[in-house]
Short mmCIF file of C-alpha atoms in Angstrom, two decimals:
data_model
loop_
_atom_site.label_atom_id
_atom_site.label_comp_id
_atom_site.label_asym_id
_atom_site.label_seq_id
_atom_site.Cartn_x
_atom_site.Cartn_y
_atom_site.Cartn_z
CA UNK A 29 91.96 -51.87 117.45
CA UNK A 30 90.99 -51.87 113.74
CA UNK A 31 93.58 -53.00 111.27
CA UNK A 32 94.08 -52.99 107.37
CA UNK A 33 95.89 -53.07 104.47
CA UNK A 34 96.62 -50.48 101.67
CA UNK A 35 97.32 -51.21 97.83
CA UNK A 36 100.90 -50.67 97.88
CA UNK A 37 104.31 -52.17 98.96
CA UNK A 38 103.39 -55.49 96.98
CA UNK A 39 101.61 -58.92 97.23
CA UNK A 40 100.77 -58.52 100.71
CA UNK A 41 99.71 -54.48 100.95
CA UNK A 42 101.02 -52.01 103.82
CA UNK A 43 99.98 -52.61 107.32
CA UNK A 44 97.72 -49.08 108.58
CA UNK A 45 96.00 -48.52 111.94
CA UNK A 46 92.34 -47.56 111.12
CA UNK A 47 90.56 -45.24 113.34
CA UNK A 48 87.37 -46.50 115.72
CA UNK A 49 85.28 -44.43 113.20
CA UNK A 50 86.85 -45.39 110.12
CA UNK A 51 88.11 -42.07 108.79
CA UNK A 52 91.37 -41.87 109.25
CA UNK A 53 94.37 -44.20 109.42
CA UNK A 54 98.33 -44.32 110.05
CA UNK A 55 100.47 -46.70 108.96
CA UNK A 56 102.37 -49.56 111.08
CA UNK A 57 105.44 -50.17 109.22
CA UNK A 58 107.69 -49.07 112.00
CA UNK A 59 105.81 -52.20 113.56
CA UNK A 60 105.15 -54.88 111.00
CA UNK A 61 105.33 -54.15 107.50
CA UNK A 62 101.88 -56.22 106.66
CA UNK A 63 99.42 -57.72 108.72
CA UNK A 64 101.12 -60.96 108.43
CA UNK A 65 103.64 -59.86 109.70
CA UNK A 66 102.45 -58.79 112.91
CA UNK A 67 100.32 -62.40 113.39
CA UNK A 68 103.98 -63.91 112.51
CA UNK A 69 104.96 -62.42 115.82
CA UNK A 70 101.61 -61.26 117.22
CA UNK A 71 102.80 -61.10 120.92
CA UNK A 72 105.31 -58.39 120.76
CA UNK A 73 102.99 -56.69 117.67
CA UNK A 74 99.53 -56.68 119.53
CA UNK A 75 100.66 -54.18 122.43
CA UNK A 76 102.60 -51.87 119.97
CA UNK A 77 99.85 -51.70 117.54
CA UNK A 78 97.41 -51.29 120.11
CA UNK A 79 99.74 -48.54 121.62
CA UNK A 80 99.45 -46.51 117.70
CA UNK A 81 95.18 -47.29 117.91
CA UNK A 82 95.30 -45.91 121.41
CA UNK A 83 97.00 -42.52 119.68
CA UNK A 84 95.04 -42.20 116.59
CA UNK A 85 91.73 -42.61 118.09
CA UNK A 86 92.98 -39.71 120.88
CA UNK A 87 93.89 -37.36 117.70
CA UNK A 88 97.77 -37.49 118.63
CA UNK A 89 99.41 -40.28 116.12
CA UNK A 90 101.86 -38.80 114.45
CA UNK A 91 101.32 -39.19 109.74
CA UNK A 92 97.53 -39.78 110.43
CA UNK A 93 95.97 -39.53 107.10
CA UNK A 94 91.96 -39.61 105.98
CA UNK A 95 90.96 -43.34 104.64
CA UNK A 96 90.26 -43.78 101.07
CA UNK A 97 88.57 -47.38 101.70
CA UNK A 98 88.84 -47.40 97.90
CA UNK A 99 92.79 -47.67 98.48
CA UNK A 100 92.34 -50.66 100.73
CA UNK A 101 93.34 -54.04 99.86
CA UNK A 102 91.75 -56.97 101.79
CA UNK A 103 93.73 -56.52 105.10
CA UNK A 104 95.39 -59.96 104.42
CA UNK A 105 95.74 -60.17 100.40
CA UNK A 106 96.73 -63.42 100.52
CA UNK A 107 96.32 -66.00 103.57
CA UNK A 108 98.12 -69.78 104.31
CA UNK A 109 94.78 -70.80 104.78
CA UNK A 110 91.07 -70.10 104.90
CA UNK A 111 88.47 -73.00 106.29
CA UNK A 112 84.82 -72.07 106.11
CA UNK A 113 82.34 -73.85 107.70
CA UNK A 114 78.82 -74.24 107.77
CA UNK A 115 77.91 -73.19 111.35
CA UNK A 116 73.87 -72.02 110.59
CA UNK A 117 72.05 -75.01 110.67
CA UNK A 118 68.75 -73.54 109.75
CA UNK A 119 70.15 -73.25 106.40
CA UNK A 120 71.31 -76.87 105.71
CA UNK A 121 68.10 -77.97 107.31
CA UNK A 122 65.99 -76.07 104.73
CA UNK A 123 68.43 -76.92 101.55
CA UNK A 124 68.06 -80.52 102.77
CA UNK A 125 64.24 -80.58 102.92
CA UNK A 126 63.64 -78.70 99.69
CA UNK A 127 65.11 -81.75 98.46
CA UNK A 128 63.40 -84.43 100.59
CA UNK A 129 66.49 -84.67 102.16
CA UNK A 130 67.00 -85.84 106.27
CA UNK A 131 69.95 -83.79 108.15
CA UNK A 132 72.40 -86.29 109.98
CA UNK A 133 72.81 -86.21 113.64
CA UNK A 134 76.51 -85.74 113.11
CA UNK A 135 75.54 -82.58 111.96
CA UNK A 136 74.40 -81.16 114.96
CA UNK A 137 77.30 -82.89 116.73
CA UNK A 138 80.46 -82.26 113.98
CA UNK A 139 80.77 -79.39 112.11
CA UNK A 140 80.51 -78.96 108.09
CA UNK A 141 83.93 -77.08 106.74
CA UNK A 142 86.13 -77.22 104.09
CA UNK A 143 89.34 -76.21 102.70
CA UNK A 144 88.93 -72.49 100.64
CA UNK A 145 90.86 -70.83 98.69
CA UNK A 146 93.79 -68.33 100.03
CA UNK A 147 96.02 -67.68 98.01
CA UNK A 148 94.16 -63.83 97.16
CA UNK A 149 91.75 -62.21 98.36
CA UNK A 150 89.94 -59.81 96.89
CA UNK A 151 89.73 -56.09 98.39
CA UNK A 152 86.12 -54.74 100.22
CA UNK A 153 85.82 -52.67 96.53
CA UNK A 154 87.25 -54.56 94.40
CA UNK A 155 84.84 -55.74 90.97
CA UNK A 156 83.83 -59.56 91.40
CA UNK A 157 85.07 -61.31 87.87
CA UNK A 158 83.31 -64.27 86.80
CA UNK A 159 83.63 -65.86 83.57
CA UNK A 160 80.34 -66.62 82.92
CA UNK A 161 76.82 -65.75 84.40
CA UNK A 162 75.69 -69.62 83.59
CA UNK A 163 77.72 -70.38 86.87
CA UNK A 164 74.89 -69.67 89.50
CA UNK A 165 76.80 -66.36 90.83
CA UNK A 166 76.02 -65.86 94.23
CA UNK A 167 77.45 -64.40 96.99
CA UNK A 168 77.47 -65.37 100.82
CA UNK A 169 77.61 -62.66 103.92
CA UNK A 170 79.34 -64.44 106.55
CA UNK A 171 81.67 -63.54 109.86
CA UNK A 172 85.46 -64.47 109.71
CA UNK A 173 87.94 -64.81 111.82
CA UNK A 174 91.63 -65.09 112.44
CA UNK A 175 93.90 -66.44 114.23
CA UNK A 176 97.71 -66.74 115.64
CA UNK A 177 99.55 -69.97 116.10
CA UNK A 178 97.18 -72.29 116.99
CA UNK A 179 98.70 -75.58 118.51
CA UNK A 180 97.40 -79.39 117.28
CA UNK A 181 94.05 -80.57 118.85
CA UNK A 182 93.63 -77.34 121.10
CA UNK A 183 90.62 -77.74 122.93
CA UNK A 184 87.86 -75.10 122.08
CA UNK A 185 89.20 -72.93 124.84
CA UNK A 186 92.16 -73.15 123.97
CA UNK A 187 90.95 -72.21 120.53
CA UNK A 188 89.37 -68.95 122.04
CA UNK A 189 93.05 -67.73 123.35
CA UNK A 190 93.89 -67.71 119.53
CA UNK A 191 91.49 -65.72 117.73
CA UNK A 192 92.72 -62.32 117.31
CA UNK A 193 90.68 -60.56 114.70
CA UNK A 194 87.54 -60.67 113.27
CA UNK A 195 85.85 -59.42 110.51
CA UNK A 196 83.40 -59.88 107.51
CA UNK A 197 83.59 -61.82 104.33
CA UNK A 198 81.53 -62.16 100.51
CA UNK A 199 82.20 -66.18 99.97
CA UNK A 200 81.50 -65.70 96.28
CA UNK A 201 80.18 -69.43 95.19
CA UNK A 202 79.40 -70.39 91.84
CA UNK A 203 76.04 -72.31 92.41
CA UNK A 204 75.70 -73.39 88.69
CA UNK A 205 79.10 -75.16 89.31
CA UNK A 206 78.63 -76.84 92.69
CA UNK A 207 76.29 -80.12 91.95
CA UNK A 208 79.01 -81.29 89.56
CA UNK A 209 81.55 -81.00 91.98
CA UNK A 210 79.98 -82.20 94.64
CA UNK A 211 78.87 -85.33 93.01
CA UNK A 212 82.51 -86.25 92.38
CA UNK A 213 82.99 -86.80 96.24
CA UNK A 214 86.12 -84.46 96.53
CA UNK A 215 84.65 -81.30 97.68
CA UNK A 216 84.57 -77.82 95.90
CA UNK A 217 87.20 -75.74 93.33
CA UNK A 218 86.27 -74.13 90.27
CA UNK A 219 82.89 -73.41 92.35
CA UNK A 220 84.55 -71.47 94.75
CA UNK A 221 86.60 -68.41 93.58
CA UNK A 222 88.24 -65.78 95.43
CA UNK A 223 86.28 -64.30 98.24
CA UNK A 224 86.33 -60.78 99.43
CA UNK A 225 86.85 -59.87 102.98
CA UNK A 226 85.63 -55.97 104.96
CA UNK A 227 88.51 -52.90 104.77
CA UNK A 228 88.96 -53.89 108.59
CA UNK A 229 89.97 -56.29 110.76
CA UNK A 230 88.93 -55.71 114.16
CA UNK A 231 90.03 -57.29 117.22
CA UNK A 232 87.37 -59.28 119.82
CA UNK A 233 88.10 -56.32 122.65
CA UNK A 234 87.14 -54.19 120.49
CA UNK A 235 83.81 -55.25 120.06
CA UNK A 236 82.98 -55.26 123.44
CA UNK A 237 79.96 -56.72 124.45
CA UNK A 238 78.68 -58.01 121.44
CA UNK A 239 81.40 -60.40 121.38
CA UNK A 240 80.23 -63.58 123.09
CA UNK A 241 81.16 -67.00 123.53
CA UNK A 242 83.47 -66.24 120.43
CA UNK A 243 80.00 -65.58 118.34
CA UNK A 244 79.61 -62.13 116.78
CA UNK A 245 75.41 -61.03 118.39
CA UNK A 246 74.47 -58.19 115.69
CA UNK A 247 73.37 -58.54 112.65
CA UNK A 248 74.27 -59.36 108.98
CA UNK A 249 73.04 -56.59 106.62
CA UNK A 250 72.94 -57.15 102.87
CA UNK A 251 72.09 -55.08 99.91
CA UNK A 252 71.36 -56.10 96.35
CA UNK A 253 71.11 -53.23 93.80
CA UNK A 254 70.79 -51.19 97.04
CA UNK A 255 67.77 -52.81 97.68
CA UNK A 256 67.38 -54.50 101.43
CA UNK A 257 68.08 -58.22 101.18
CA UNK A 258 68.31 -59.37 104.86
CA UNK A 259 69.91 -58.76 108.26
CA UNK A 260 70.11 -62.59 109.90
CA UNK A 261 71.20 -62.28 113.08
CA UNK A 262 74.61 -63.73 113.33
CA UNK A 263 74.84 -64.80 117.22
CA UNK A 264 71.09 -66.33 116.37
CA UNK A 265 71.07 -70.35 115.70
CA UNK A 266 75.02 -70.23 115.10
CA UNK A 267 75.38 -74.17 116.26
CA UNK A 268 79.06 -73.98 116.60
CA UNK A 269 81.22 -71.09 117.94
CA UNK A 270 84.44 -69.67 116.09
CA UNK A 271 86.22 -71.73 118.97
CA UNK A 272 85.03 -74.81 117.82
CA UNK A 273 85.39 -74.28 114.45
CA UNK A 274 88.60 -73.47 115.20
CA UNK A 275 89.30 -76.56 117.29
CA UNK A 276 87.71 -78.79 114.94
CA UNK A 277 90.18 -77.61 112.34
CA UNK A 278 93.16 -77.95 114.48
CA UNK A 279 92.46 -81.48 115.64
CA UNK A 280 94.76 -83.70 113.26
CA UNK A 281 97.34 -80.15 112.83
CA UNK A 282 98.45 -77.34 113.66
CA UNK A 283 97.54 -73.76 111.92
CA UNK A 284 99.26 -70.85 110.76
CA UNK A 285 99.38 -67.56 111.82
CA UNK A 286 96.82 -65.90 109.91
CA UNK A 287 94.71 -68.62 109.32
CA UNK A 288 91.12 -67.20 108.66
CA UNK A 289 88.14 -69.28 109.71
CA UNK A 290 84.78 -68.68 108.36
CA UNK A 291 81.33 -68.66 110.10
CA UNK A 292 79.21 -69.64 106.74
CA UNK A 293 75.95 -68.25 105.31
CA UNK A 294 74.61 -66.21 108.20
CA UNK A 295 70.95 -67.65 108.61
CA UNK A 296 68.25 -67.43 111.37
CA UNK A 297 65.31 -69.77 112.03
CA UNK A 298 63.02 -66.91 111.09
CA UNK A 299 62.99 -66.30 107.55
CA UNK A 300 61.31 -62.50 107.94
CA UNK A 301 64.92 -61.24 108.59
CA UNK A 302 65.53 -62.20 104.95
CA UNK A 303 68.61 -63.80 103.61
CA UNK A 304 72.29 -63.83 103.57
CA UNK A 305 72.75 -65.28 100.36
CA UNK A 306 70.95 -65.88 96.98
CA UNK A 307 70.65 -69.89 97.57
CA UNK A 308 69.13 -69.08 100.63
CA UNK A 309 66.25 -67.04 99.66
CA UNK A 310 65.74 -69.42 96.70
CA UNK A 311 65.34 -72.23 98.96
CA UNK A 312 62.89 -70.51 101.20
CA UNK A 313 60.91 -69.65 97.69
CA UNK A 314 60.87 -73.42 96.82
CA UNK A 315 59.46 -74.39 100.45
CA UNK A 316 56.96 -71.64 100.08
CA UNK A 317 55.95 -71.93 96.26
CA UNK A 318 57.52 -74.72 94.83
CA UNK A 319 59.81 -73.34 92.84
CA UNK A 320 62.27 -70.28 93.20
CA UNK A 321 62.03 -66.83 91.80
CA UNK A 322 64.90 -64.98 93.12
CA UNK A 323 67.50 -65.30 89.96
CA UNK A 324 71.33 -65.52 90.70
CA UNK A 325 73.54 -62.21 90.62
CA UNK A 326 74.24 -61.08 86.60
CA UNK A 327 76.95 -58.89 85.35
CA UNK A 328 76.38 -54.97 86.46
CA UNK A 329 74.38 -56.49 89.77
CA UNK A 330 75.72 -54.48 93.01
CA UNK A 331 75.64 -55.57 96.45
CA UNK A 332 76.53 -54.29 99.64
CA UNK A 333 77.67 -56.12 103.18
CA UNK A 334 77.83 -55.03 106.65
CA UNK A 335 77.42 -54.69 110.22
CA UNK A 336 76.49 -52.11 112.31
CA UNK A 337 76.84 -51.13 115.78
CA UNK A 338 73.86 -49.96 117.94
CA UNK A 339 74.20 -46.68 116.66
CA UNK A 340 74.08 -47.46 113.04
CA UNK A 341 77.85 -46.95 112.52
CA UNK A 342 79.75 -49.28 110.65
CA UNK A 343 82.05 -51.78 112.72
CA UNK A 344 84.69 -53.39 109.81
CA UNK A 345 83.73 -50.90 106.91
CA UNK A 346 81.43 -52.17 103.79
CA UNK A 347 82.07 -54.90 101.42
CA UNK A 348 80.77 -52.95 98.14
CA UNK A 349 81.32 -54.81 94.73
CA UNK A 350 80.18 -55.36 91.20
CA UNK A 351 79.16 -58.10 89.47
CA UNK A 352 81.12 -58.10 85.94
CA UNK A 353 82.09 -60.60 83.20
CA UNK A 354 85.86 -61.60 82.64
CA UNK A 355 87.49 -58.97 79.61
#
């Protein structure tokens, strides 16, 4: 099933059923009013959602409206937690050599994450606001997913059991910002605003076959001025799967319903299938030419996210947004 959120009812947006196809929707409240809600007691939601889906993809859910994806909220506007990590290796190997810089084992061995920012997200249409275009604006196409309860130190199977929904996410990251940050040995902030996530949510069923070994095997498309700017294959050189991200978060706690867990920069060995974000490409640049040539996102830029099934149709709906400065 495919599940988002709408702009109204408050904070937290109105739980709605989306159709396989993405055109038309009916809303859940007589389930869970939001889509927290429904992770708060996913068990007793899942079936009864899944029960609406089963009706509104066979044309026979009763208040079935046609989807304005404009209306759409992220479909969790605000989350306990988000973790992203830094599953692609190819692309901390290259940042680290453009810099004469080794990898660590640990590396290949423990997995790079940190603690994002949750407390909004903003919706798959929704304007990115950044105060200044001196910050480095980039963004970052990357796989997310999330999860129910998960219990302390799960084991990555265990881990698998809980992830419920998956979907797509623009990890906007101020690049300008980051060195400064870094250097104070406490980890990112004001280099790390709100993100956006895709109009859908989509369960791993769902996705059939190209769901393996909790690792999403199609690939990343992104747009910049609607201009191609790479299609990394996301189940390609992914060194750690969502259920050991997951575990690897839960080993010293337990998480939250609705805990979103993030894949990173979508990157491939093979640079031909272009980038997933602007750091990226840059970095390839600098290997290739010394220096890079690709600038950073400025106000009025567009760009465009998202995934496609084998017959071009969209799986989680587009992440479409403008680049504009703060009124």
């Amino acid at each position: 099933m495919k599940l988002a959120s709408l702009k109204e009812g408050g904070r937290d947006g109105t739980l709605v059923v989306v159709s396989r196809d993405l055109t038309h929707a009916v809303k859940a409240t007589g389930i869970a009013p939001t889509l927290q809600a429904a992770l708060d007691d996913w068990s007793s939601a899942a079936p009864r959602l899944n029960a609406l889906s089963d009706a509104l993809n066979a044309g026979s859910a009763n208040g079935a409206f046609k989807l304005d994806v404009a209306a759409l909220a992220a479909p969790l506007p605000r989350a306990y937690e988000f973790v992203d990590g830094s599953a692609y290796l190819p692309h901390v190997e290259r940042v680290r050599k453009a810099r004469g810089a080794e990898v660590p084992a640990s590396f290949y061995t423990d997995p790079l994450m940190y603690q994002a920012t949750s407390a909004g997200f903003l919706g798959p249409h929704d304007d990115v606001v950044v105060p200044s275009e001196d910050f480095g604006i980039d963004l970052e196409a990357e796989v997310v997913v999330v999860t129910d309860d998960v219990p302390m130190s799960a084991t990555p199977a265990q881990a698998s059991e809980h992830i419920q929904l998956v979907g797509l996410i623009n990890d906007v990251s101020l690049r300008g910002l980051i060195p400064g940050e870094l250097a104070k040995g406490f980890g990112f902030l004001q280099s790390k605003p709100r993100s956006a996530l895709s109009p859908v949510l989509v369960t791993p069923d769902e996705l059939g076959e190209v769901w393996q070994g909790d690792k999403l095997h199609l690939p990343m498309r992104t747009w910049l001025n609607g201009q191609w700017f790479g299609e990394a294959e996301c189940g390609v050189d992914m060194q750690f799967s969502f259920a050991e991200l997951v575990a690897h978060v839960a080993k010293t706690r337990p998480l939250t319903a609705g805990t979103l867990v993030g894949s990173g920069t979508i990157a491939n060995q093979d640079t031909s299938k272009g980038a997933s974000c602007l750091a990226e490409q840059r970095t390839v640049e600098t290997l290739r030419d010394g220096k890079p040539s690709t600038p950073f996102l400025k106000f009025g830029d567009t760009l465009r996210i998202d995934v496609t099934d084998a017959a071009g149709a969209s799986i989680f709906g587009a992440i479409e947004q403008r680049i504009v400065g703060k009124a």
